[in-house]
Coordinates of C-alpha atoms in Angstrom, one line a residue:
M3 CA 108.7 5.7 147.1
G4 CA 112.4 4.3 147.3
L5 CA 115.2 6.5 148.5
T6 CA 116.5 6.7 144.6
S7 CA 113.2 7.6 143.1
S8 CA 112.6 10.6 146.3
L9 CA 116.3 11.7 145.5
R10 CA 115.6 11.9 141.6
F11 CA 112.1 13.3 142.5
H12 CA 113.8 15.9 144.7
R13 CA 116.4 16.8 142.1
R14 CA 113.7 17.0 139.2
N15 CA 111.8 19.3 141.6
N16 CA 114.7 21.6 142.1
K17 CA 116.0 21.7 138.7
T18 CA 112.2 22.7 137.7
F19 CA 112.3 25.5 140.4
L20 CA 116.0 26.9 139.1
R21 CA 114.5 26.7 135.8
I22 CA 111.6 28.8 136.5
F23 CA 113.3 31.1 138.6
M24 CA 115.8 31.9 135.9
I25 CA 113.0 32.4 133.5
L26 CA 111.5 35.0 135.8
V27 CA 115.1 36.8 136.4
L28 CA 115.9 37.0 132.6
S29 CA 112.4 38.2 132.3
C30 CA 112.3 41.0 134.5
I31 CA 115.5 42.5 133.5
P32 CA 114.2 45.8 131.6
G33 CA 114.3 45.9 127.8
R34 CA 112.8 42.4 128.0
T35 CA 109.3 41.1 127.8
N36 CA 108.0 41.4 131.1
L37 CA 106.7 38.1 132.3
C38 CA 106.3 39.8 135.7
S39 CA 103.2 41.7 134.4
N40 CA 99.5 40.2 134.1
H41 CA 99.8 39.3 130.6
S42 CA 99.7 35.7 129.8
V43 CA 102.9 34.9 127.7
S44 CA 102.9 31.6 125.5
T45 CA 105.9 29.3 126.1
P46 CA 108.4 29.0 123.0
K47 CA 106.8 25.8 122.2
E48 CA 103.8 27.4 121.1
L49 CA 105.0 30.5 119.3
P50 CA 108.5 32.0 119.0
P51 CA 109.7 35.1 120.6
S52 CA 108.9 38.2 118.7
N53 CA 111.7 40.3 120.1
P54 CA 115.1 39.0 120.0
S55 CA 115.6 40.1 123.7
D56 CA 112.9 37.2 124.9
I57 CA 115.6 34.7 123.2
P58 CA 117.6 34.3 126.6
S59 CA 114.4 33.5 128.7
S60 CA 113.5 31.2 126.0
L61 CA 116.5 29.3 125.8
V62 CA 116.4 28.8 129.7
S63 CA 112.9 27.0 129.4
L64 CA 114.4 24.2 127.6
D65 CA 114.3 21.2 129.3
L66 CA 117.9 19.9 129.4
E67 CA 119.7 17.3 131.5
G68 CA 122.7 19.7 131.5
Y69 CA 122.5 23.6 131.4
I70 CA 122.9 27.1 129.9
S71 CA 124.9 29.7 130.8
F72 CA 125.1 33.4 130.0
D73 CA 127.9 34.7 132.3
D74 CA 131.0 32.9 131.2
V75 CA 131.1 33.7 127.5
H76 CA 134.1 34.9 127.4
N77 CA 135.9 31.6 128.0
V78 CA 134.8 30.6 124.4
A79 CA 135.2 33.9 122.8
K80 CA 138.4 33.0 121.1
D81 CA 140.1 30.0 120.1
F82 CA 143.8 28.7 119.8
G83 CA 144.4 30.9 116.9
N84 CA 143.8 33.7 119.6
R85 CA 143.0 36.6 116.6
Y86 CA 139.3 36.8 117.1
Q87 CA 137.3 37.8 119.7
L88 CA 133.4 36.7 119.5
P89 CA 131.5 36.5 122.4
P90 CA 128.5 34.2 122.1
L91 CA 124.9 34.7 123.7
A92 CA 124.9 31.6 125.7
I93 CA 126.6 28.4 126.4
L94 CA 125.3 25.4 126.3
H95 CA 127.1 22.4 128.6
P96 CA 125.2 19.1 127.3
R97 CA 124.7 16.3 129.5
S98 CA 123.2 14.1 126.9
V99 CA 122.8 14.2 122.9
S100 CA 118.7 14.9 123.7
D101 CA 120.2 18.3 125.0
I102 CA 121.9 19.1 121.8
S103 CA 119.1 17.9 119.6
S104 CA 116.6 20.1 121.6
M105 CA 119.0 23.3 121.3
M106 CA 119.0 22.8 117.7
K107 CA 115.1 21.9 117.4
H108 CA 114.3 25.4 119.3
I109 CA 116.5 27.2 117.2
V110 CA 115.0 25.8 114.0
H111 CA 111.5 26.5 115.4
L112 CA 112.8 30.4 116.2
G113 CA 113.5 30.4 112.4
S114 CA 113.9 33.7 110.8
T115 CA 112.7 35.7 114.7
S116 CA 116.5 35.1 115.6
N117 CA 119.9 35.2 113.9
L118 CA 121.1 32.6 117.0
T119 CA 123.7 30.0 115.2
V120 CA 125.5 27.2 116.6
A121 CA 129.1 26.5 117.2
A122 CA 130.2 22.9 118.6
R123 CA 133.4 23.5 120.4
G124 CA 135.5 21.0 121.4
H125 CA 138.8 22.1 122.9
G126 CA 138.8 25.2 121.1
H127 CA 142.0 24.3 118.9
S128 CA 140.7 26.1 115.7
L129 CA 142.8 29.1 114.2
Q130 CA 140.4 31.5 112.5
G131 CA 137.3 31.6 114.8
Q132 CA 135.8 28.4 113.3
A133 CA 134.5 27.2 116.7
L134 CA 133.0 30.6 117.3
A135 CA 129.3 32.0 117.4
H136 CA 129.1 35.7 117.7
Q137 CA 126.2 36.4 119.6
G138 CA 125.0 32.4 119.1
V139 CA 125.2 29.4 121.1
V140 CA 128.4 27.6 121.6
I141 CA 127.9 23.9 122.8
K142 CA 131.0 22.6 125.1
M143 CA 131.1 19.6 123.5
E144 CA 133.7 18.0 126.4
S145 CA 130.7 18.3 128.6
L146 CA 129.0 15.4 127.0
T147 CA 130.4 12.4 128.7
S148 CA 128.1 9.9 127.4
P149 CA 129.0 7.3 125.9
D150 CA 131.8 6.3 128.0
I151 CA 134.6 4.9 126.4
R152 CA 133.6 1.3 125.3
I153 CA 136.2 -1.2 123.7
Y154 CA 135.3 -4.2 121.6
K155 CA 137.8 -6.6 120.8
G156 CA 137.5 -9.1 118.0
K157 CA 138.7 -9.2 114.1
Q158 CA 138.0 -5.8 113.3
P159 CA 138.3 -4.3 117.1
Y160 CA 136.8 -0.9 117.6
V161 CA 135.9 1.9 120.4
D162 CA 132.9 3.9 120.9
V163 CA 133.4 7.5 122.2
S164 CA 131.5 10.9 122.6
G165 CA 132.3 13.3 120.3
G166 CA 133.6 15.5 123.0
E167 CA 136.0 13.1 124.0
L168 CA 139.9 13.6 123.8
W169 CA 142.0 11.6 121.7
I170 CA 144.5 11.2 124.3
N171 CA 141.8 9.6 126.8
I172 CA 141.3 7.2 124.2
L173 CA 144.7 6.4 123.6
R174 CA 145.3 5.7 127.2
E175 CA 142.0 3.9 127.4
T176 CA 142.9 1.5 124.6
L177 CA 146.1 0.6 125.4
K178 CA 144.6 -1.1 128.5
Y179 CA 143.5 -3.8 126.3
G180 CA 147.1 -3.8 123.9
L181 CA 144.7 -2.0 121.2
S182 CA 145.0 1.7 119.9
P183 CA 143.6 3.9 117.0
K184 CA 145.4 3.6 113.4
S185 CA 145.4 7.4 112.6
W186 CA 146.7 10.1 114.8
T187 CA 147.1 14.1 114.7
D188 CA 150.3 15.1 115.9
Y189 CA 148.6 16.9 118.9
L190 CA 146.4 14.6 120.9
H191 CA 144.6 16.8 123.0
L192 CA 141.9 17.3 120.7
T193 CA 138.3 16.3 120.2
V194 CA 137.3 13.4 117.9
G195 CA 134.2 15.5 116.6
G196 CA 136.8 18.5 115.9
T197 CA 139.2 16.3 113.9
L198 CA 136.6 14.3 112.2
S199 CA 135.1 17.1 111.1
N200 CA 138.1 18.5 109.1
A201 CA 140.6 15.0 108.4
G202 CA 143.0 14.5 111.4
I203 CA 146.5 14.3 109.4
S204 CA 149.9 12.9 111.1
G205 CA 152.9 11.1 109.9
Q206 CA 150.7 7.6 109.6
A207 CA 148.6 8.9 107.1
F208 CA 150.6 7.6 104.2
K209 CA 149.7 4.3 105.4
H210 CA 146.2 4.4 107.2
G211 CA 144.9 7.7 105.5
P212 CA 143.5 10.5 108.1
Q213 CA 141.4 9.5 111.0
I214 CA 138.3 9.9 108.7
N215 CA 139.1 6.9 106.6
N216 CA 139.4 5.2 109.9
V217 CA 135.9 5.7 111.4
Y218 CA 132.9 2.7 111.3
Q219 CA 129.9 4.9 112.7
L220 CA 129.0 8.1 113.9
E221 CA 126.1 9.6 115.5
I222 CA 125.2 13.1 114.3
V223 CA 122.8 15.7 115.0
T224 CA 121.9 17.4 112.2
G225 CA 121.0 21.2 111.4
K226 CA 117.5 20.8 112.0
G227 CA 117.8 18.8 115.6
E228 CA 117.8 14.9 114.0
V229 CA 119.8 12.7 115.9
V230 CA 120.9 10.0 113.1
T231 CA 123.1 7.1 113.5
C232 CA 125.2 6.7 109.9
S233 CA 128.1 4.5 108.4
E234 CA 129.1 3.4 104.9
K235 CA 126.2 1.6 104.5
K236 CA 123.2 3.3 106.5
N237 CA 122.7 7.1 105.7
S238 CA 125.8 6.8 103.9
E239 CA 125.4 10.2 102.2
L240 CA 125.3 12.0 105.6
F241 CA 127.9 10.0 106.9
F242 CA 130.7 11.0 104.2
S243 CA 129.1 14.9 104.5
V244 CA 130.0 14.9 107.9
L245 CA 133.7 13.7 107.7
G246 CA 135.9 16.5 106.8
G247 CA 132.6 18.5 106.4
L248 CA 133.9 21.5 108.4
G249 CA 130.9 20.8 110.9
Q250 CA 128.4 22.1 108.2
F251 CA 126.1 19.6 108.4
G252 CA 125.6 18.1 111.8
I253 CA 127.2 17.8 115.1
I254 CA 129.4 14.6 116.0
T255 CA 128.1 13.1 119.2
R256 CA 129.3 9.7 119.0
A257 CA 131.9 7.7 116.8
R258 CA 133.1 4.3 116.3
I259 CA 136.7 4.3 115.5
S260 CA 138.9 1.4 114.4
L261 CA 141.7 -0.3 116.4
E262 CA 144.5 -2.1 115.7
P263 CA 147.0 -3.9 118.1
A264 CA 149.1 -1.2 119.8
P265 CA 153.0 -1.4 120.0
Q266 CA 155.1 -0.6 123.5
M267 CA 157.9 1.1 122.3
V268 CA 159.0 3.0 118.9
K269 CA 162.5 3.7 117.3
W270 CA 162.3 7.7 116.7
I271 CA 164.7 8.4 113.8
R272 CA 166.2 12.1 112.4
V273 CA 168.3 12.8 109.6
L274 CA 169.3 16.1 107.6
Y275 CA 169.2 16.7 104.2
S276 CA 170.7 19.9 102.2
D277 CA 169.0 19.3 98.9
F278 CA 165.6 19.3 99.0
S279 CA 165.3 17.2 95.8
A280 CA 166.9 14.1 97.5
F281 CA 164.9 14.8 100.7
S282 CA 161.5 14.9 98.9
R283 CA 162.7 11.5 96.9
D284 CA 163.3 9.5 99.9
Q285 CA 160.2 10.6 101.6
E286 CA 158.2 9.6 98.3
H287 CA 160.3 6.5 98.2
L288 CA 159.5 5.3 101.8
I289 CA 155.6 5.8 101.6
S290 CA 155.6 3.9 98.3
K291 CA 157.2 0.5 100.0
E292 CA 155.2 -2.4 101.4
K293 CA 157.2 -2.6 104.7
T294 CA 158.5 0.6 105.8
F295 CA 158.4 3.2 108.8
D296 CA 155.4 3.3 110.5
Y297 CA 155.2 7.0 110.7
V298 CA 156.9 9.5 108.2
E299 CA 157.1 12.8 108.4
G300 CA 159.5 16.1 107.9
F301 CA 160.5 19.5 108.5
V302 CA 162.4 22.5 107.3
I303 CA 165.1 24.1 109.3
I304 CA 165.8 28.0 107.9
N305 CA 168.7 30.0 109.1
R306 CA 169.0 28.0 112.3
T307 CA 172.8 27.0 113.8
D308 CA 173.9 24.7 116.7
L309 CA 170.8 22.2 115.7
L310 CA 172.0 19.0 116.3
N311 CA 173.3 20.0 119.6
N312 CA 169.8 20.8 120.7
W313 CA 168.8 17.3 119.8
R314 CA 171.4 15.4 122.1
S315 CA 169.0 16.0 125.1
S316 CA 166.9 13.5 123.7
F317 CA 168.2 11.7 120.7
S318 CA 171.7 10.3 120.3
P319 CA 174.1 10.4 117.4
N320 CA 175.0 7.7 115.7
D321 CA 178.6 8.7 115.2
S322 CA 179.1 11.4 117.8
T323 CA 182.6 12.4 116.3
Q324 CA 181.1 13.2 112.8
A325 CA 178.1 14.8 114.5
S326 CA 180.1 17.4 116.0
R327 CA 181.9 18.3 113.0
F328 CA 178.6 19.0 111.1
K329 CA 178.0 22.9 110.4
S330 CA 174.8 24.0 109.3
D331 CA 176.3 27.4 108.5
G332 CA 172.5 28.9 108.5
K333 CA 171.8 26.9 105.4
T334 CA 168.4 25.5 104.8
L335 CA 168.1 21.8 105.9
Y336 CA 165.5 19.5 105.4
C337 CA 164.9 16.8 108.4
L338 CA 163.6 13.5 107.7
E339 CA 161.5 12.2 110.9
V340 CA 160.6 8.6 111.0
V341 CA 159.4 6.1 113.1
K342 CA 159.5 2.2 113.4
Y343 CA 157.2 0.4 115.9
F344 CA 158.0 -2.5 118.1
N345 CA 157.6 -4.7 120.8
P346 CA 160.8 -5.2 123.1
E347 CA 161.1 -8.8 122.2
E348 CA 161.2 -7.5 118.5
A349 CA 164.1 -5.3 118.7
N350 CA 166.7 -7.4 117.1
S351 CA 164.4 -7.7 113.9
M352 CA 163.2 -4.2 114.1
H353 CA 166.9 -2.9 114.2
Q354 CA 167.6 -5.0 110.9
E355 CA 164.5 -3.5 109.0
T356 CA 165.5 0.1 110.3
G357 CA 169.0 -0.4 109.0
K358 CA 167.9 -1.8 105.8
L359 CA 165.5 1.0 105.2
L360 CA 168.1 3.5 106.2
S361 CA 170.7 2.2 103.7
E362 CA 168.2 3.2 100.8
L363 CA 168.2 7.0 101.6
N364 CA 170.7 9.9 100.9
Y365 CA 170.7 11.8 103.8
I366 CA 173.5 13.5 105.5
P367 CA 175.4 10.6 107.2
S368 CA 176.7 12.4 110.0
T369 CA 173.3 13.7 111.0
L370 CA 171.7 10.3 111.8
F371 CA 170.3 10.7 115.1
S372 CA 167.7 8.4 117.2
S373 CA 165.7 7.6 120.3
E374 CA 163.7 4.6 121.7
V375 CA 161.1 5.6 123.9
P376 CA 157.2 4.3 125.0
Y377 CA 154.4 4.5 122.2
I378 CA 152.5 6.9 124.4
E379 CA 155.6 9.1 124.9
F380 CA 156.2 9.3 121.3
L381 CA 152.0 9.7 120.2
D382 CA 152.0 12.5 123.1
R383 CA 154.9 14.5 122.3
V384 CA 153.7 17.8 121.3
H385 CA 151.7 18.0 125.0
I386 CA 155.3 18.1 126.6
A387 CA 156.2 21.1 124.7
E388 CA 153.0 22.6 125.4
R389 CA 153.6 22.2 128.9
K390 CA 156.8 24.2 128.5
L391 CA 155.2 26.7 126.5
R392 CA 152.5 27.1 129.2
A393 CA 155.1 27.9 132.1
K394 CA 156.6 30.5 129.8
G395 CA 153.3 32.2 129.2
L396 CA 154.0 31.3 125.5
W397 CA 151.1 29.1 124.8
E398 CA 148.0 31.2 124.6
V399 CA 149.6 34.0 121.7
P400 CA 148.2 34.3 118.2
H401 CA 149.0 31.6 115.9
P402 CA 148.5 32.5 112.4
W403 CA 149.1 29.0 111.0
L404 CA 148.8 27.9 107.4
N405 CA 148.3 24.5 106.2
L406 CA 148.4 23.7 102.4
L407 CA 147.9 20.4 100.3
I408 CA 150.4 20.3 97.4
P409 CA 150.5 18.3 94.5
K410 CA 153.6 16.3 94.3
S411 CA 154.0 17.8 90.6
S412 CA 154.4 21.4 92.4
I413 CA 156.2 20.8 95.3
Y414 CA 159.4 21.4 94.0
Q415 CA 158.5 24.8 92.6
F416 CA 156.5 25.6 96.0
A417 CA 160.1 24.4 98.1
T418 CA 162.2 26.7 96.0
E419 CA 160.3 30.1 96.3
V420 CA 159.1 29.6 99.7
F421 CA 161.9 28.1 101.7
N422 CA 164.4 30.2 99.8
N423 CA 162.8 33.4 99.1
I424 CA 159.6 34.2 101.0
L425 CA 160.6 32.4 104.7
T426 CA 163.8 34.1 106.3
S427 CA 163.7 31.8 109.4
N428 CA 161.4 29.5 111.3
N429 CA 162.7 30.4 114.6
N430 CA 159.3 31.3 115.3
G431 CA 157.8 28.2 114.9
P432 CA 158.1 24.9 112.9
I433 CA 157.6 24.2 109.2
L434 CA 156.3 20.4 108.6
I435 CA 156.5 19.1 105.0
Y436 CA 155.7 15.2 104.4
P437 CA 153.8 13.4 101.3
V438 CA 151.0 11.1 101.5
N439 CA 149.0 8.5 99.4
Q440 CA 146.0 9.5 98.0
S441 CA 144.7 6.1 97.4
K442 CA 144.7 6.0 101.4
W443 CA 142.3 8.7 101.4
N444 CA 138.6 8.2 100.8
K445 CA 137.2 10.9 98.1
Q446 CA 133.6 10.3 99.1
T447 CA 134.0 12.4 102.3
S448 CA 133.8 16.4 101.9
L449 CA 137.6 16.7 102.3
I450 CA 139.1 18.5 99.2
T451 CA 142.6 17.2 98.4
P452 CA 144.8 18.1 95.3
N453 CA 143.9 15.4 92.3
E454 CA 147.5 13.7 92.2
D455 CA 148.5 10.2 93.5
I456 CA 150.9 11.7 95.8
F457 CA 150.4 15.2 97.6
Y458 CA 152.3 17.0 100.3
L459 CA 151.2 18.7 103.7
V460 CA 153.0 21.8 104.3
A461 CA 152.1 23.2 107.5
L462 CA 153.7 26.7 108.5
L463 CA 153.1 26.9 112.4
P464 CA 154.5 30.4 113.9
S465 CA 153.7 31.9 116.9
A466 CA 153.3 35.6 117.6
V467 CA 155.4 35.9 120.6
P468 CA 154.0 39.0 123.1
N469 CA 156.4 42.3 122.7
S470 CA 158.3 40.5 119.5
S471 CA 159.1 43.3 116.6
G472 CA 160.0 43.0 113.1
K473 CA 159.5 39.8 111.3
N474 CA 158.5 38.0 114.4
D475 CA 155.1 40.4 115.0
L476 CA 151.6 38.9 113.9
E477 CA 151.0 41.7 111.6
Y478 CA 154.3 40.0 109.7
L479 CA 153.5 36.9 109.7
L480 CA 150.0 37.4 108.1
K481 CA 151.8 39.4 105.6
Q482 CA 154.2 36.3 104.8
N483 CA 151.2 33.7 104.8
Q484 CA 149.7 36.0 102.0
R485 CA 152.7 36.2 100.3
V486 CA 152.7 32.2 100.1
I487 CA 149.2 31.8 99.3
S488 CA 149.5 34.7 96.4
F489 CA 152.5 32.8 95.0
C490 CA 151.0 29.8 94.9
A491 CA 148.0 31.5 93.0
A492 CA 149.9 33.2 90.4
A493 CA 151.8 30.1 89.7
N494 CA 148.8 28.0 89.5
L495 CA 150.3 25.2 91.7
N496 CA 146.6 23.8 92.4
V497 CA 147.0 24.3 96.2
K498 CA 144.4 23.4 98.5
Q499 CA 144.2 24.8 102.0
Y500 CA 143.7 22.1 104.9
L501 CA 141.8 23.7 107.7
P502 CA 141.0 26.2 105.2
H503 CA 139.9 29.8 105.9
Y504 CA 138.3 32.4 103.0
E505 CA 136.9 35.5 103.3
T506 CA 134.2 35.1 100.2
Q507 CA 131.7 32.7 99.0
Q508 CA 133.3 32.6 95.9
E509 CA 136.7 31.7 97.0
W510 CA 134.9 28.8 98.8
K511 CA 133.5 27.7 95.7
S512 CA 136.8 27.8 93.8
H513 CA 138.2 25.4 96.8
F514 CA 135.4 23.1 96.4
G515 CA 135.8 23.2 92.7
N516 CA 132.8 20.9 90.9
R517 CA 132.0 19.7 94.1
W518 CA 130.6 22.7 95.4
E519 CA 127.3 22.3 93.9
T520 CA 126.9 19.1 96.0
F521 CA 128.5 20.9 99.2
A522 CA 125.8 23.0 98.7
E523 CA 122.8 20.7 98.1
R524 CA 123.7 18.8 101.4
K525 CA 124.3 22.0 103.5
H526 CA 120.7 22.9 102.2
A527 CA 119.4 19.1 103.1
Y528 CA 120.9 18.7 106.8
D529 CA 120.8 22.5 107.9
P530 CA 118.4 24.5 105.7
L531 CA 118.7 27.3 107.8
A532 CA 122.3 27.7 108.1
I533 CA 122.6 27.3 111.8
L534 CA 125.9 25.1 111.9
A535 CA 129.5 26.5 112.4
P536 CA 129.1 29.9 111.1
G537 CA 132.6 30.6 111.8
Q538 CA 133.9 28.8 108.9
R539 CA 131.9 31.6 106.9
I540 CA 130.8 29.4 104.0
F541 CA 127.2 30.4 104.6
Q542 CA 125.2 33.0 106.3
K543 CA 121.6 32.1 108.2
T544 CA 119.8 34.9 106.7
R545 CA 120.3 37.6 104.3
R546 CA 121.0 39.9 107.2
Q547 CA 124.8 40.2 108.0
L548 CA 125.1 38.2 111.0
Y549 CA 128.7 39.4 111.9
P550 CA 129.6 43.3 112.1
I551 CA 132.1 44.7 109.9
Q552 CA 134.0 45.8 112.9
L553 CA 134.3 43.2 115.6
S554 CA 136.7 43.4 118.7
K555 CA 140.0 44.4 118.4
S556 CA 142.8 42.2 118.2
K557 CA 145.2 41.8 121.1
A558 CA 148.1 41.5 119.3
T559 CA 147.9 44.1 116.4
G560 CA 145.3 46.5 118.2
S561 CA 143.5 46.5 114.6
P562 CA 139.9 45.5 113.9
Q563 CA 139.3 42.3 112.5
R564 CA 137.0 41.7 109.7
Y565 CA 134.6 39.0 108.4
H566 CA 133.2 38.9 105.0

C-alpha cells in the first residue's frame, strides 16, 4: 500500500471511528433510544426511527465527506433581516453534492416520522427567515467548494461555479481572463444559489435581464434527493422552475453562467431631479435606447439637506460654483445614477457618448456630479459601505426591507402617495427606484413580475438602528411598510413583491395568480414532501403545525414573532 493510499485508509478509519463514537454518545443521552443496551437496533437505511429523539443519531450515521454539527446552531438561527430567531436541529457542512443528496434522501426516507425540513443557506442575506429551518437541517452552501471556479473562453464564454460560491469571488477570477458576468446585484457578497433562487437584479437588468436570464446550465439536488443536470434544452421544466423558484424545487449545487468581455473602468454619474415625471421619463428614455448607458438606477432623497457636499468626497461637480448654490431645502428629490463602461484607450469616445446621452435629459444642470473608478470598485461599492457600518456596529441590526415590482402605468400614482405622504424621510436607509424592460426577462422562470412592457423596482431599504426611537424604530418601519402595501392593494396598482413575503397560502396564490397551479404541481413533482425552503412559508411538510405560534422574541422589539 503506497503512502497516499495508506493516509486515505487511516483517514477513512478515523472518520468511521468518529461517526460510531458520535452515534454512541448521542444515543446514550437520557431520553434517546439507548443504543448502549443489549437490544439490537436497525440502521436508518433499514427502518426509520420510531421516535423523534432518534433523529440526531440517524443523521450522524450518514456516510458523508463533510460533517454535521449540532452545537453551533445559533450561528444560523437568524439572517440579515435580523428579526427572527429560529434555531435548526443540525447544520450540514457539505464537501460534495453527494452529501446534500444523501441528506435529502435520508429525510425523504424518514417520511412522516419526522418534521425535518431543509434550508439551503448561502450568505444568510434573506430578510424574513427564508433561509432558516426551525428544528430542521440548515445546509451551509459555502462549505460546498466543488467545483472550483472554471472559466471557458470562446464565442460564448461561461464560468462553471459551485452554488455556494460568492459573486465577488467569481468577479475576481473572471477578471483575470478579461471576462465578467453580465448581470449583477448591487451587493456581491451573496452566493450564486441564493440570487438565482430569487432573480438577481441591479442596474444592468434593463439591458441583460436579471441574473436568472444569464444562466446556461444548472445542477440541482431535488427535494427527493435526485441530482439532476438541467438547462433550457435538457430537463427544462426543472431548469426554469428553480430559477426564481424561491428554493422550492431543488438546491442549486452548480451553475454555468454567461460571460462577456469586461471593461477596466467606469464613468459614474449622478444628477438630480425635483420633478418625478421628468425623472421617470428620462429613466425610461435611457433604457429604451440601443446605445445607452451600461447601468441605470435611481434613488429617492426625502427631507435631506447638504446632499451635494456629501458627494464631494467621491464625486466631482461639473460646475463647482453652480453646485455650491444649489439648495435642496428639504424637498423630495430624485437622483438618476448612470454608468458608462470603458477601457482607457476608449476615454475620448466614451466622453462623447456620455455627453450626448446627458444632453437628452432634463435634470437640474447644477447637480451633475461624476467620477471615474475601476470596474471592480464600482461593482463592489456596497461592500465599502458594509465595512464602515460593521465598524460602527450598525450592520447586524434589523433590516425591515420592502422590495416591490410596480408596473409603469402605476408608478406615478405610487410615487405621489408613497414619497410625498407615507414616507417622511430616508435618513435610515436608501430608497431605490429604476425601470427595467420586460422583454429582457424570461417568462418561463418561476419569477412573478407585473404584466407590462416596463415595470419598476422600488426598494425601501431601512435599518432599525439600536437605541433609536420614534419614527426610526423597527415597529414604526414595519407599520410604514404595511401602509405602503395596503395603499398598493387599495389602489389596485397590480404590484408584485420581489423577495416576496406573505403570511398565508391564499396570499401566495394571489401573488402567483394563474401560475399558482403550475407552481404547486411542480412542487409536488420535485419536492413532494415539502422538505425544501420552509422559511418561505408557501407549503408545509405535514398537516401538523411545523412552526409554533410563539417563537423566540425579537431582540429589537421584545415581542413574539408569528408564522402562519
